[in-house]
GROMACS .gro file of C-alpha atoms in nm:
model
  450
    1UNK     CA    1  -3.926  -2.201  -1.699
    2UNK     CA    2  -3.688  -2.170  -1.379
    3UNK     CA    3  -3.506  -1.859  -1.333
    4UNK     CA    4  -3.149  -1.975  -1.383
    5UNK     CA    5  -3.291  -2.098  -1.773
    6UNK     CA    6  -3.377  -1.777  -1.850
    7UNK     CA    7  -3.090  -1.630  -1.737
    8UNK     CA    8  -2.881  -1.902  -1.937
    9UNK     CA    9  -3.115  -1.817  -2.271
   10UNK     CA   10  -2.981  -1.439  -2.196
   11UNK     CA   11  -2.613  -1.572  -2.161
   12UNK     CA   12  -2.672  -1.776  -2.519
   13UNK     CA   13  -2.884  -1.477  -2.715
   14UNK     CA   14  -2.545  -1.286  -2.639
   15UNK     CA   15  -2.329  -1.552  -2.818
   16UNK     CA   16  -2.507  -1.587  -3.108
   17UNK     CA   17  -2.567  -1.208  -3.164
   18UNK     CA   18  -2.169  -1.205  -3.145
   19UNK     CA   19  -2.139  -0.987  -2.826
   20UNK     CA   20  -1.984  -1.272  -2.612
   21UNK     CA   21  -1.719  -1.413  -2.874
   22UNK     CA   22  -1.492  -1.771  -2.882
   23UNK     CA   23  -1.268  -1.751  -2.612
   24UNK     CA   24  -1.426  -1.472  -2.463
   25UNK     CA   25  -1.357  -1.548  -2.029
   26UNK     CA   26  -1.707  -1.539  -1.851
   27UNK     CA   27  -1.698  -1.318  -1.501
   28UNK     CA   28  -1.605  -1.586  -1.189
   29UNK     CA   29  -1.976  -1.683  -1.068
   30UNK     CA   30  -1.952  -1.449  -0.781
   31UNK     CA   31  -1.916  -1.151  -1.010
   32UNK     CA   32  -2.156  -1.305  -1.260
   33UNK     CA   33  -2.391  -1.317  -0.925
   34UNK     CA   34  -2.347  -0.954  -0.863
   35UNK     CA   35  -2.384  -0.825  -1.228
   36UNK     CA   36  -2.706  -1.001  -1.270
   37UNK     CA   37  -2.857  -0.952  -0.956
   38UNK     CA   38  -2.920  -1.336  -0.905
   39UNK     CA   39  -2.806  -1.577  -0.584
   40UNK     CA   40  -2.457  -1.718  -0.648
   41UNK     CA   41  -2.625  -2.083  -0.610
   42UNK     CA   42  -2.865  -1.915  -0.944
   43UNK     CA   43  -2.549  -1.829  -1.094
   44UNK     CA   44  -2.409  -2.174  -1.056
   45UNK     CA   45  -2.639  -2.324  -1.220
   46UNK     CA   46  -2.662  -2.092  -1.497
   47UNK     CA   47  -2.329  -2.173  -1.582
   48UNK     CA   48  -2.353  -2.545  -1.545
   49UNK     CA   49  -2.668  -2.540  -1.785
   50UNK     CA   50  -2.442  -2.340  -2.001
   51UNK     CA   51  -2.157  -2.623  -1.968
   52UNK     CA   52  -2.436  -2.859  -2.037
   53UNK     CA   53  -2.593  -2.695  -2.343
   54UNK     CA   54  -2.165  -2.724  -2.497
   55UNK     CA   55  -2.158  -2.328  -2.505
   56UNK     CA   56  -1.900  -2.286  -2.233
   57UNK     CA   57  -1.624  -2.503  -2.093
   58UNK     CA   58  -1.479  -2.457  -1.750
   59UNK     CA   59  -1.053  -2.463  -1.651
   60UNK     CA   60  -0.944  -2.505  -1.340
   61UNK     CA   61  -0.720  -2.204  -1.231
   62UNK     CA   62  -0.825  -2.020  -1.568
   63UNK     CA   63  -1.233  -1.960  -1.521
   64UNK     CA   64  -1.520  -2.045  -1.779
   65UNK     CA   65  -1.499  -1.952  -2.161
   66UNK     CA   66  -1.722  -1.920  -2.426
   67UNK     CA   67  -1.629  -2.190  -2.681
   68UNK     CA   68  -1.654  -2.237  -3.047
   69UNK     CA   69  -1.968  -2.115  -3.250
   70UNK     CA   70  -2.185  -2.324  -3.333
   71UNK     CA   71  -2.227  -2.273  -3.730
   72UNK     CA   72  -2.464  -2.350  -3.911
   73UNK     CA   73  -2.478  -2.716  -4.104
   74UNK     CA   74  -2.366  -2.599  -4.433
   75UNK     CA   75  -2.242  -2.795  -4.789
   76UNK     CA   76  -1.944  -2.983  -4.712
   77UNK     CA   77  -1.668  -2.790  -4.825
   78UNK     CA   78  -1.383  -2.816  -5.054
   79UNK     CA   79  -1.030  -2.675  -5.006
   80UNK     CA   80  -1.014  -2.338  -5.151
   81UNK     CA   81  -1.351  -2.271  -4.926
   82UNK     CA   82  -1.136  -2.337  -4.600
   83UNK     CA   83  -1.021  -1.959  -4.574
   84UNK     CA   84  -1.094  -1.782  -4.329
   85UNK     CA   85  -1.388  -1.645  -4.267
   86UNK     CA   86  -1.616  -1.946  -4.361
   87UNK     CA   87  -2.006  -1.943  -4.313
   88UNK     CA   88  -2.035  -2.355  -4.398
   89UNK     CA   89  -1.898  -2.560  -4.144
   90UNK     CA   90  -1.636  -2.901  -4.181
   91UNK     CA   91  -1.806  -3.141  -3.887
   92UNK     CA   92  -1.500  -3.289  -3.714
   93UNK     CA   93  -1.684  -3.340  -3.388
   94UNK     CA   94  -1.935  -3.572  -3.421
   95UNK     CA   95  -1.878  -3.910  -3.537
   96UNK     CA   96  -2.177  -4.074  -3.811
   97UNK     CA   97  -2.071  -4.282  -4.044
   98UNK     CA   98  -2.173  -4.366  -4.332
   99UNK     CA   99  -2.047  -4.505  -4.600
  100UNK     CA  100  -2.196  -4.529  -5.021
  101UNK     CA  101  -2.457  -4.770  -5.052
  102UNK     CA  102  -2.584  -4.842  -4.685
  103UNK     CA  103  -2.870  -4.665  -4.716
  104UNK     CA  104  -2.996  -4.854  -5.032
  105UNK     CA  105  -2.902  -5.225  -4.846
  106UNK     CA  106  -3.079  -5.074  -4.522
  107UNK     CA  107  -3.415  -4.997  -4.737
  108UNK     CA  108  -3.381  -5.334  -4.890
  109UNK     CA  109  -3.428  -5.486  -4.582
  110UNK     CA  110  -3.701  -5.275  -4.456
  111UNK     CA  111  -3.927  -5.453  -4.744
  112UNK     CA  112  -4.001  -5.682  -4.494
  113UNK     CA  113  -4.170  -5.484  -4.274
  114UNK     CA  114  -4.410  -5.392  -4.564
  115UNK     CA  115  -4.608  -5.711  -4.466
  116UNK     CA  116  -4.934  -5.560  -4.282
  117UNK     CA  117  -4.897  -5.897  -4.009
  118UNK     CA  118  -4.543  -5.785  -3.967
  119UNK     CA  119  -4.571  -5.403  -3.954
  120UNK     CA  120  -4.879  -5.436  -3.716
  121UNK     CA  121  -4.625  -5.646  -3.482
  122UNK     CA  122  -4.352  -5.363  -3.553
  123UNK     CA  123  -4.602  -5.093  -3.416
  124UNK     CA  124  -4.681  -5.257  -3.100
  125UNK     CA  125  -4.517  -5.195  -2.783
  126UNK     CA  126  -4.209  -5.317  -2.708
  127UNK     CA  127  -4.065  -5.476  -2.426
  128UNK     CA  128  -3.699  -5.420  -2.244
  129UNK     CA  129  -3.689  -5.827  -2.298
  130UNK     CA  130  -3.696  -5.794  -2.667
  131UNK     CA  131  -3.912  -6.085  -2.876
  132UNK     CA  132  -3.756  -6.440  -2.920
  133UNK     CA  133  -3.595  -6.343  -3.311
  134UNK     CA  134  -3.425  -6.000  -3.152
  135UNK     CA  135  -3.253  -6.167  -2.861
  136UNK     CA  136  -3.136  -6.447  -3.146
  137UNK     CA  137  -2.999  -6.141  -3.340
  138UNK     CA  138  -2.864  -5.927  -3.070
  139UNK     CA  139  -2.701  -6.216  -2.964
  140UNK     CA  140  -2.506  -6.330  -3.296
  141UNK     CA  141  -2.402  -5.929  -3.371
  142UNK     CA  142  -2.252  -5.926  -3.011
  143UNK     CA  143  -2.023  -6.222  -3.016
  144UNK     CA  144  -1.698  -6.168  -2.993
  145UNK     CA  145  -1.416  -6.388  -3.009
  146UNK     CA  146  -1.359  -6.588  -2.712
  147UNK     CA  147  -1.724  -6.429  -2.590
  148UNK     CA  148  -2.085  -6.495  -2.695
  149UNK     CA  149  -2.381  -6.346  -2.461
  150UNK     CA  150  -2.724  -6.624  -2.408
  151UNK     CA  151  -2.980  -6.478  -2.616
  152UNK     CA  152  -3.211  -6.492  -2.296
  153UNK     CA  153  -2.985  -6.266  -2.138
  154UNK     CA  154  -2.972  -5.924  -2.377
  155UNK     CA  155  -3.208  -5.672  -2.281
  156UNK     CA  156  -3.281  -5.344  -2.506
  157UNK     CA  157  -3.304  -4.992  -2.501
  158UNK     CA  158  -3.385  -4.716  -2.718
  159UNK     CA  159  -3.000  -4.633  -2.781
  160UNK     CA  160  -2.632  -4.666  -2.649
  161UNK     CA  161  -2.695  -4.387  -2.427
  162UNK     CA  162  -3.001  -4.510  -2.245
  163UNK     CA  163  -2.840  -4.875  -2.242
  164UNK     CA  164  -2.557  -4.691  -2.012
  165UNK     CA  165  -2.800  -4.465  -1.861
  166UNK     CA  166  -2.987  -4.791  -1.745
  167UNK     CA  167  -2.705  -4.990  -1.608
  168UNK     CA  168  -2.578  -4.690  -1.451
  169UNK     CA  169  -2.916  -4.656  -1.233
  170UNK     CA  170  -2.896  -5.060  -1.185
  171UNK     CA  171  -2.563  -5.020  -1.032
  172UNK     CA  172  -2.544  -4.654  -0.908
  173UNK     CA  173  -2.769  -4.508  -0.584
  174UNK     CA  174  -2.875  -4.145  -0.617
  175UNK     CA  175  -2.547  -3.962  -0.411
  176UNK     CA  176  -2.324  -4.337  -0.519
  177UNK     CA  177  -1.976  -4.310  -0.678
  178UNK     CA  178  -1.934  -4.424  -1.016
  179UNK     CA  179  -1.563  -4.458  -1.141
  180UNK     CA  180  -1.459  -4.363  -1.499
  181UNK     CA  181  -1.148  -4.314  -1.645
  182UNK     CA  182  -1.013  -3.973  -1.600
  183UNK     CA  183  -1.049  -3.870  -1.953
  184UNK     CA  184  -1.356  -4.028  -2.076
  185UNK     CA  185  -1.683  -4.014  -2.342
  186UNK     CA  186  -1.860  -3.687  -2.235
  187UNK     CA  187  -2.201  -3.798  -2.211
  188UNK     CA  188  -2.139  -4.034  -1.897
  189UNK     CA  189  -2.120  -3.701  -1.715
  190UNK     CA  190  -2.446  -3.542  -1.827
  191UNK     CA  191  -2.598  -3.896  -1.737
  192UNK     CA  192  -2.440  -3.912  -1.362
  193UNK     CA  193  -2.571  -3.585  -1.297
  194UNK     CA  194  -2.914  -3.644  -1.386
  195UNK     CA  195  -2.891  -3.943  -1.183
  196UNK     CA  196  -2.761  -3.806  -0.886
  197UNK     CA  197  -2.444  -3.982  -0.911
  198UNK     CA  198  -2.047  -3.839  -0.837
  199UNK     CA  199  -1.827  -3.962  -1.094
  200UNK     CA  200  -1.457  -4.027  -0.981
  201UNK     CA  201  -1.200  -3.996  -1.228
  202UNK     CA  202  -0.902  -4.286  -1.223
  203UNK     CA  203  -0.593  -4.264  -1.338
  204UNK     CA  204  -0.523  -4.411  -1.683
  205UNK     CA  205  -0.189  -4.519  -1.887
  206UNK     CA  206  -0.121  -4.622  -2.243
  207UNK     CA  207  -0.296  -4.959  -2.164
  208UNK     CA  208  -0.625  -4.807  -2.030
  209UNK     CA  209  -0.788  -4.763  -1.711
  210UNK     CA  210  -0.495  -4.859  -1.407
  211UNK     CA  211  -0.656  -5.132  -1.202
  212UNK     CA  212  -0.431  -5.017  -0.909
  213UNK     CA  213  -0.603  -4.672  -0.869
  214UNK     CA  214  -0.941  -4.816  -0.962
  215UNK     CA  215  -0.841  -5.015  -0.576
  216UNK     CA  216  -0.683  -4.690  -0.451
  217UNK     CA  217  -1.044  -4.509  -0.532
  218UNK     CA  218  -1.272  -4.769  -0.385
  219UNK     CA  219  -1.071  -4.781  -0.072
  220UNK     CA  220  -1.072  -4.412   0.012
  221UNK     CA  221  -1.486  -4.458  -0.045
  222UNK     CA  222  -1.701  -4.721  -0.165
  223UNK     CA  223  -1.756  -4.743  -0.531
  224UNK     CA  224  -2.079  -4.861  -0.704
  225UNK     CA  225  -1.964  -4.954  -1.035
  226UNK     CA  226  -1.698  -4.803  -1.312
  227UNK     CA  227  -1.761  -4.747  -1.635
  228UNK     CA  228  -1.476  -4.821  -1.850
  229UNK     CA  229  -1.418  -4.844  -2.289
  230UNK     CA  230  -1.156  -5.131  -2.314
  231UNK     CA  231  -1.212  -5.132  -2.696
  232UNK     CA  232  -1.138  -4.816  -2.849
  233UNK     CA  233  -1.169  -4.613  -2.607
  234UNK     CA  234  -1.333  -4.230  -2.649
  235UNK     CA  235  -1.139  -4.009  -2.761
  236UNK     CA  236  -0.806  -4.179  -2.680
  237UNK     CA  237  -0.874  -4.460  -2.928
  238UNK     CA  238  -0.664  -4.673  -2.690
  239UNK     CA  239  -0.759  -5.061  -2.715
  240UNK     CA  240  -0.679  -5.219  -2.342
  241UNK     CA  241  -0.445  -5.492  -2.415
  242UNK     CA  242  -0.559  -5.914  -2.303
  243UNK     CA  243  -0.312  -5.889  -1.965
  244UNK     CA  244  -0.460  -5.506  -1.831
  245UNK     CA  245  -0.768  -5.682  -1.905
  246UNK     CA  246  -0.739  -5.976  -1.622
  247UNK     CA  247  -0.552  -5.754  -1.434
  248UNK     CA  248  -0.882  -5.562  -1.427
  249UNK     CA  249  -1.092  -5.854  -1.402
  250UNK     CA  250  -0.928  -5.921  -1.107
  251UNK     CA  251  -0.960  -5.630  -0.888
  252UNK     CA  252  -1.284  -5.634  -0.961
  253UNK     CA  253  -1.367  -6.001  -0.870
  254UNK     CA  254  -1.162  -5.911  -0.493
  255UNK     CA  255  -1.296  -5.609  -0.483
  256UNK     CA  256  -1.710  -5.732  -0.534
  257UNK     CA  257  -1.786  -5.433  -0.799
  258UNK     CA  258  -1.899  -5.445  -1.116
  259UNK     CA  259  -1.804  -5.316  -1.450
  260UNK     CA  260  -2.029  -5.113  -1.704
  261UNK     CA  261  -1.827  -5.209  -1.994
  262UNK     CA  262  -1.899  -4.945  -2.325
  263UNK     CA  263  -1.812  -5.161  -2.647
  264UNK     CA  264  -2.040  -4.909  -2.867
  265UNK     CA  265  -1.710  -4.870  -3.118
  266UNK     CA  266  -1.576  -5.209  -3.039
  267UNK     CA  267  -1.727  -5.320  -3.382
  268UNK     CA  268  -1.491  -5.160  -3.596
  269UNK     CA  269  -1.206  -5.346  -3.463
  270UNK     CA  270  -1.219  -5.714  -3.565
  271UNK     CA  271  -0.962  -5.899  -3.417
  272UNK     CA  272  -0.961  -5.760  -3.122
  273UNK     CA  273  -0.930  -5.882  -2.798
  274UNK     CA  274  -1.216  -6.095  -2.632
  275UNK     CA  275  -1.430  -5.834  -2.407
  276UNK     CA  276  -1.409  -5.778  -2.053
  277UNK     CA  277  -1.759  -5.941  -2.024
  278UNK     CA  278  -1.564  -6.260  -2.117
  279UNK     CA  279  -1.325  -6.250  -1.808
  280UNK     CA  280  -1.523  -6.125  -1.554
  281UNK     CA  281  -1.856  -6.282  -1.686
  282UNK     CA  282  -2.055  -6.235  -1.271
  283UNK     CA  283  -1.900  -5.832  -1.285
  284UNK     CA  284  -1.936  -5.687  -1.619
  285UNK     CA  285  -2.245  -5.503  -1.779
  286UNK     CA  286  -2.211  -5.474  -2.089
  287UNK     CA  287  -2.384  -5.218  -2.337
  288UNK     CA  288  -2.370  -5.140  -2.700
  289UNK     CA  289  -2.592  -4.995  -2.975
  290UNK     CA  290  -2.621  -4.984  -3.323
  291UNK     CA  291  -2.577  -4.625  -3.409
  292UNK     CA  292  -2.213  -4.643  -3.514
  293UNK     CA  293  -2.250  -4.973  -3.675
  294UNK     CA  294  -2.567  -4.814  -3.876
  295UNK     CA  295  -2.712  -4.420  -3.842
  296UNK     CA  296  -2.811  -4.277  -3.528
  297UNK     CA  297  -3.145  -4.189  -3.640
  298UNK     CA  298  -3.278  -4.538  -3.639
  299UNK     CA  299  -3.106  -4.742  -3.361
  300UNK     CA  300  -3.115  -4.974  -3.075
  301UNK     CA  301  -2.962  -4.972  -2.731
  302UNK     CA  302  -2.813  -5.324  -2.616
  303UNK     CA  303  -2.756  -5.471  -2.262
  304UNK     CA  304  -2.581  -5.766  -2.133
  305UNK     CA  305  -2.617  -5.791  -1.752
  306UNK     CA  306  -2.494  -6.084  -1.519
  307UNK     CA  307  -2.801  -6.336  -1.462
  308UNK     CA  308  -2.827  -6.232  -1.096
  309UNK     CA  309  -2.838  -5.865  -1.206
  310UNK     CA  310  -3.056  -5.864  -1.540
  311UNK     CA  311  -3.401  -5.829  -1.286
  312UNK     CA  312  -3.232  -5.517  -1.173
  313UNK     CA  313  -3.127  -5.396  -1.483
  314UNK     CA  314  -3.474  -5.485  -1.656
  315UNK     CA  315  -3.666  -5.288  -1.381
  316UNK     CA  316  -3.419  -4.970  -1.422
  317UNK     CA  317  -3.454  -4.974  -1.854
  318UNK     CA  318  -3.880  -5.006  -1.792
  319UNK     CA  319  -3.855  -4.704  -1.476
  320UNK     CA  320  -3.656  -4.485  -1.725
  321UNK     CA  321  -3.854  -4.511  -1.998
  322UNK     CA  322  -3.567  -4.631  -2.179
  323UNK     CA  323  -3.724  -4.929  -2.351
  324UNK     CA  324  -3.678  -4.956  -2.724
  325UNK     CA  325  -3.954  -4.864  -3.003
  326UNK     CA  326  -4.059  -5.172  -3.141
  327UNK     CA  327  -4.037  -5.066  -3.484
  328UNK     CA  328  -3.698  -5.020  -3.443
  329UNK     CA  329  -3.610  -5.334  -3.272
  330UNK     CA  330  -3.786  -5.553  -3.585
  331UNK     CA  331  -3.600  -5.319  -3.858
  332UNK     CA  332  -3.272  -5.351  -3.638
  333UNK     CA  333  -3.338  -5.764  -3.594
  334UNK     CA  334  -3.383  -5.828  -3.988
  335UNK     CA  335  -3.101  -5.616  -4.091
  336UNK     CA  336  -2.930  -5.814  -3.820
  337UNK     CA  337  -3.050  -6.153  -3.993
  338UNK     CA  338  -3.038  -6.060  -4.325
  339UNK     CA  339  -2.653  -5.977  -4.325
  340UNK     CA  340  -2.694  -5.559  -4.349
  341UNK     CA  341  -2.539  -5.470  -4.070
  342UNK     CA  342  -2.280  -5.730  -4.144
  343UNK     CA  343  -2.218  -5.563  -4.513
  344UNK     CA  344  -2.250  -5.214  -4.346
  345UNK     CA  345  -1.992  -5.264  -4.053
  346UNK     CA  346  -1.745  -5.437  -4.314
  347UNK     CA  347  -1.748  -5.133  -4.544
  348UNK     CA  348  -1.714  -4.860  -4.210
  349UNK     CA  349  -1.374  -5.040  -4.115
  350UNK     CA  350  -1.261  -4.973  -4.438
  351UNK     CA  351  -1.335  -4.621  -4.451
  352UNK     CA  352  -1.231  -4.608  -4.048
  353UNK     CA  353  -0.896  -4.710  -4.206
  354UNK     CA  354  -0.839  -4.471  -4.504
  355UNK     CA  355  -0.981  -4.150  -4.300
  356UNK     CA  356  -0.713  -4.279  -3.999
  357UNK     CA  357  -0.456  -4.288  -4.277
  358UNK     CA  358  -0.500  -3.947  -4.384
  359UNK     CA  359  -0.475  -3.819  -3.946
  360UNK     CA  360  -0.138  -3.973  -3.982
  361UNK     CA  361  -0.014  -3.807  -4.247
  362UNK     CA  362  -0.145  -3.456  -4.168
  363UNK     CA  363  -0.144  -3.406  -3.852
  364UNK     CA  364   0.183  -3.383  -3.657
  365UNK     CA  365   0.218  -3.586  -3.334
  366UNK     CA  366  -0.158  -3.745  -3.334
  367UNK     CA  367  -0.208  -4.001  -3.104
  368UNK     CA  368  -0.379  -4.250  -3.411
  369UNK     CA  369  -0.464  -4.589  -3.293
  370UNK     CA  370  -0.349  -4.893  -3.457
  371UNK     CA  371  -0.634  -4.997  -3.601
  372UNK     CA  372  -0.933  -4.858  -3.775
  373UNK     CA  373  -1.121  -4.575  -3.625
  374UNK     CA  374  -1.317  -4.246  -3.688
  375UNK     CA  375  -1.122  -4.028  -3.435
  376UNK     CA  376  -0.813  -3.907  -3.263
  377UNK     CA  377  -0.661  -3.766  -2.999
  378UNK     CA  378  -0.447  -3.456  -3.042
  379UNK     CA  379  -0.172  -3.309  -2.790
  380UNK     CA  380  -0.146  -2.924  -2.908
  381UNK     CA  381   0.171  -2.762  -2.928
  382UNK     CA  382   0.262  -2.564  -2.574
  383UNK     CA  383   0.182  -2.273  -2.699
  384UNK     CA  384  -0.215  -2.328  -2.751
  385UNK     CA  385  -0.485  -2.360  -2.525
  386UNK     CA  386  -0.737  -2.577  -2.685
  387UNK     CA  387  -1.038  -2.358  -2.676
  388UNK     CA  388  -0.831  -2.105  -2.809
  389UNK     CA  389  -0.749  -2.384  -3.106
  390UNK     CA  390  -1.105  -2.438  -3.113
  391UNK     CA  391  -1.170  -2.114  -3.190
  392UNK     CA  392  -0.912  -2.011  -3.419
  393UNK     CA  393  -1.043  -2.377  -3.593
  394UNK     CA  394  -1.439  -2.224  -3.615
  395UNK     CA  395  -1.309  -1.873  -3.798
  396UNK     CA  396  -1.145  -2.160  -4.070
  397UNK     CA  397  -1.495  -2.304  -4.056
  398UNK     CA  398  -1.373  -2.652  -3.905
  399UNK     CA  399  -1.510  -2.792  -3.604
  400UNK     CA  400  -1.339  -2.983  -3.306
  401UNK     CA  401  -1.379  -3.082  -2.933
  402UNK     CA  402  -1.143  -2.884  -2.704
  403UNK     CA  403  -0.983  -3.179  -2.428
  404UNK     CA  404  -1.186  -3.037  -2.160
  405UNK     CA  405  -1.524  -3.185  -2.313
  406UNK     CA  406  -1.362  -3.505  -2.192
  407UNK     CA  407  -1.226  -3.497  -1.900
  408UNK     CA  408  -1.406  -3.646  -1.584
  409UNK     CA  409  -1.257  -3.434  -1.316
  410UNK     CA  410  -1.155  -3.109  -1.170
  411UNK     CA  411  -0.782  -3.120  -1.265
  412UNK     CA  412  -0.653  -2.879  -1.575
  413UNK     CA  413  -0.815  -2.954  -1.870
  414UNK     CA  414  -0.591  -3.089  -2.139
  415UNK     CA  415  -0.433  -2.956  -2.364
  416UNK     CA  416  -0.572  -3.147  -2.677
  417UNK     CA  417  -0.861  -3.151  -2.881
  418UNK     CA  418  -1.035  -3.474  -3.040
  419UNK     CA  419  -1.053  -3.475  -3.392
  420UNK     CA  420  -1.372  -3.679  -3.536
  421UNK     CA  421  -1.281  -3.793  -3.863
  422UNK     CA  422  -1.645  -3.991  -3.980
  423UNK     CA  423  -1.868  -3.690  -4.087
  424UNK     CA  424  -1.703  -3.495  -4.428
  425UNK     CA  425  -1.600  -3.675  -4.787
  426UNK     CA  426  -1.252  -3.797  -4.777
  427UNK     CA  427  -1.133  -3.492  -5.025
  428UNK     CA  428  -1.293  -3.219  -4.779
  429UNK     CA  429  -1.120  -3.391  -4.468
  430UNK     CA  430  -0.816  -3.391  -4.627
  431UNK     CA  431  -0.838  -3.013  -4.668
  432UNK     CA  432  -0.958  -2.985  -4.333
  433UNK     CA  433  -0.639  -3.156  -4.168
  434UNK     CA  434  -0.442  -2.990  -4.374
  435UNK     CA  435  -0.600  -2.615  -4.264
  436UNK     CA  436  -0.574  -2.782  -3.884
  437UNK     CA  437  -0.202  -2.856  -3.899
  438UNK     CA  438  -0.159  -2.495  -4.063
  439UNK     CA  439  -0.306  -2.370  -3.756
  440UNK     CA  440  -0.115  -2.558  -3.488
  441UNK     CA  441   0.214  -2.481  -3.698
  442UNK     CA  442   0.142  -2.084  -3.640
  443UNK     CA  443   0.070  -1.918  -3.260
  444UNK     CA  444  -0.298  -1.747  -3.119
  445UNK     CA  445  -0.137  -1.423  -3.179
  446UNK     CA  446  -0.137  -1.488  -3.547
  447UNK     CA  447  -0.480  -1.648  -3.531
  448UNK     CA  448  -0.755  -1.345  -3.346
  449UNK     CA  449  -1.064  -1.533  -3.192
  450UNK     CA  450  -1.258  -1.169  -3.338
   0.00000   0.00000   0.00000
């Protein structure tokens, strides 16, 4: 194990035995350098695996704190048990849904795959290409209105995250620029720095990304691509309206770049507006998965890639080992088929809506989007910082994501925190909003991180 690793593990063994706390502020590297007896380029890394392992965050201006304890999963819990302290743990960061009776339709449809001819197939390799029946299916879940991809033109990958992962090493070279929006889903960072690839933040408004700045950015260097959520975007929950949309498609038809285009929560809206595939058809890769739509545990990566760049894309899923398991791909294509994931996806924009319903009423100045979803976006009052909320939200035994998980660049970090909203029974998120509002409503000084 390298040096800096075991130096992190040390760093980590003194959260969980309690003697760095939430909130606690970690030396400045330099110091860190000194007290360890390590190379300041050591220490940097150190704290970047930290960053990377979600047991510090970093403020500009402020330094690097510990954040939240991680708790242990625990029964969900009930109102009363929201006192403080609390050794179960109310998930409000990660977003799974599911909803009663998927799992009994899902096994249903794995009957099926009983069939030794068709299991045998099922435990085969699989390609990035797909078989003839998945491309069919991929290709009818997909469709949206006023967009429908060729079934000869999705490719596959083992989930959502290797789908982006793949079309960002398509698009990307190693020490290339990739544009995202300036507050954006987290895990495009820990994929650009694998890949060797600098992300630039752009500017965004209540309409999404600002097709303007995305200009401004590729004219003070060359871009290689931007990755952008027009459909419910993460964590804003901002849907980019049909006008920003061929605004966009335009700057990036004059411009010659393409668009990785991130329509993994796109499902839950229904009527929404056609993708940004379906304007800029020659610039726009897009990439979804089934994960949301279904359970993580079981899913399937999709990309849709221009025909002059699906060679490129191809070669990048097969070089990253991100090519699907093919027992996954023939459960995922006859749940497709069969109407599952139809039944399924109907049922999670119900439950999107009530659970958004229940943000609105209890949580004071939430951004909550318009239509269904399974998070939101919270401003704090002035008085918190949000891994201080974060904290003072863990010793309540509720969980959240402090702004700064999100945001793309090296500005302050802001001032919010994401509530998920997918993971607890309605009753015990109630409860859970309720304890969060509490807690905004009062000041850190009434709220001790020990």
């Amino acid at each position: 194990m390298e040096d800096y690793r075991k130096v992190a593990d040390a760093v980590a063994a003194d959260m969980a035995a309690g003697r760095l706390r939430p909130g606690d502020r970690l030396p400045p590297q330099r110091a860190f350098a000194r007290e360890r007896g390590i190379a300041n380029s050591t220490a940097s890394r150190v704290y970047r695996e930290l960053a990377e392992r979600g047991l510090v965050v970093g403020e500009v201006g402020r330094g690097t704190f510990v954040r939240a304890a991680r708790r242990p999963a625990g029964p969900a819990l009930s109102g009363p048990a929201l006192s403080e302290p609390a050794d179960a743990r109310v998930d409000l960061e990660l977003g799974h849904p599911e909803t009663p009776g998927q799992n009994e339709l899902m096994a249903a449809g794995l009957e099926r795959l009983l069939r030794p001819d068709v299991l045998g197939g099922a435990l085969g390799p699989a390609a990035v290409t797909g078989t003839p029946a998945a491309r069919e299916a991929a290709a009818a879940l997909l469709a949206a209105p006023g967009w429908r991809p060729g079934p000869s033109g999705v490719l596959f990958a083992g989930n959502g995250r290797q789908a982006i992962a793949g079309a960002v090493a398509a698009l990307v070279p190693p020490g290339g620029r990739l544009a995202v929006e300036a507050v954006t889903y987290p895990v495009i960072k820990g994929i650009a720095a694998r890949l060797g690839v600098t992300l630039v933040p752009v500017e965004v408004d209540e309409h999404g990304l600002c097709p303007d700045a995305l200009a401004r950015a590729h004219r003070g260097a060359p871009l290689g691509a931007v990755y952008v959520q027009p459909t419910l975007h993460n964590p804003y929950g901002t849907t980019m309206p049909r006008e920003r949309r061929a605004e966009l498609a335009g700057v990036l038809e004059r411009l010659g770049l393409h668009a990785i285009e991130d329509r993994v929560w796109a499902f839950l809206r229904e009527d929404g507006p056609a993708p940004l595939a379906a304007s800029a058809a020659d610039r726009t890769v897009l990439v979804d998965s089934l994960s949301k739509r279904l359970a993580p545990g079981l899913s399937i990566g999709f990309v849709v890639p221009p025909a002059a760049l699906a060679g490129r894309v191809a070669a990048a899923l097969r070089s990253g080992a991100w090519a699907p398991a093919g027992f996954a791909l023939e459960a995922a294509s006859g749940w497709i088929a069969d109407g599952t994931v139809e039944s399924v996806t109907r049922a999670k924009r119900a439950d999107a809506a009530s659970r958004l319903r229940l943000a609105a009423e209890r949580l004071p100045g939430a951004a909550v989007p318009s239509g269904p979803s399974y998070f939101c976006w919270w401003d704090l009052p002035p008085r918190w910082r949000a891994e201080t909320f974060v904290a003072a939200a863990a010793r309540r035994g509720i969980a959240v994501t402090p702004g700064a998980a999100f945001a793309a660049g090296t500005g302050s970090a802001p001032r919010a925190v994401r509530v998920g909203l997918a993971s607890p029974p309605l009753r015990t998120l109630a409860a859970a909003l309720g304890v969060l509002a509490e807690i905004a409503a009062g000041s850190p000084e009434d709220t001790p991180v020990d």
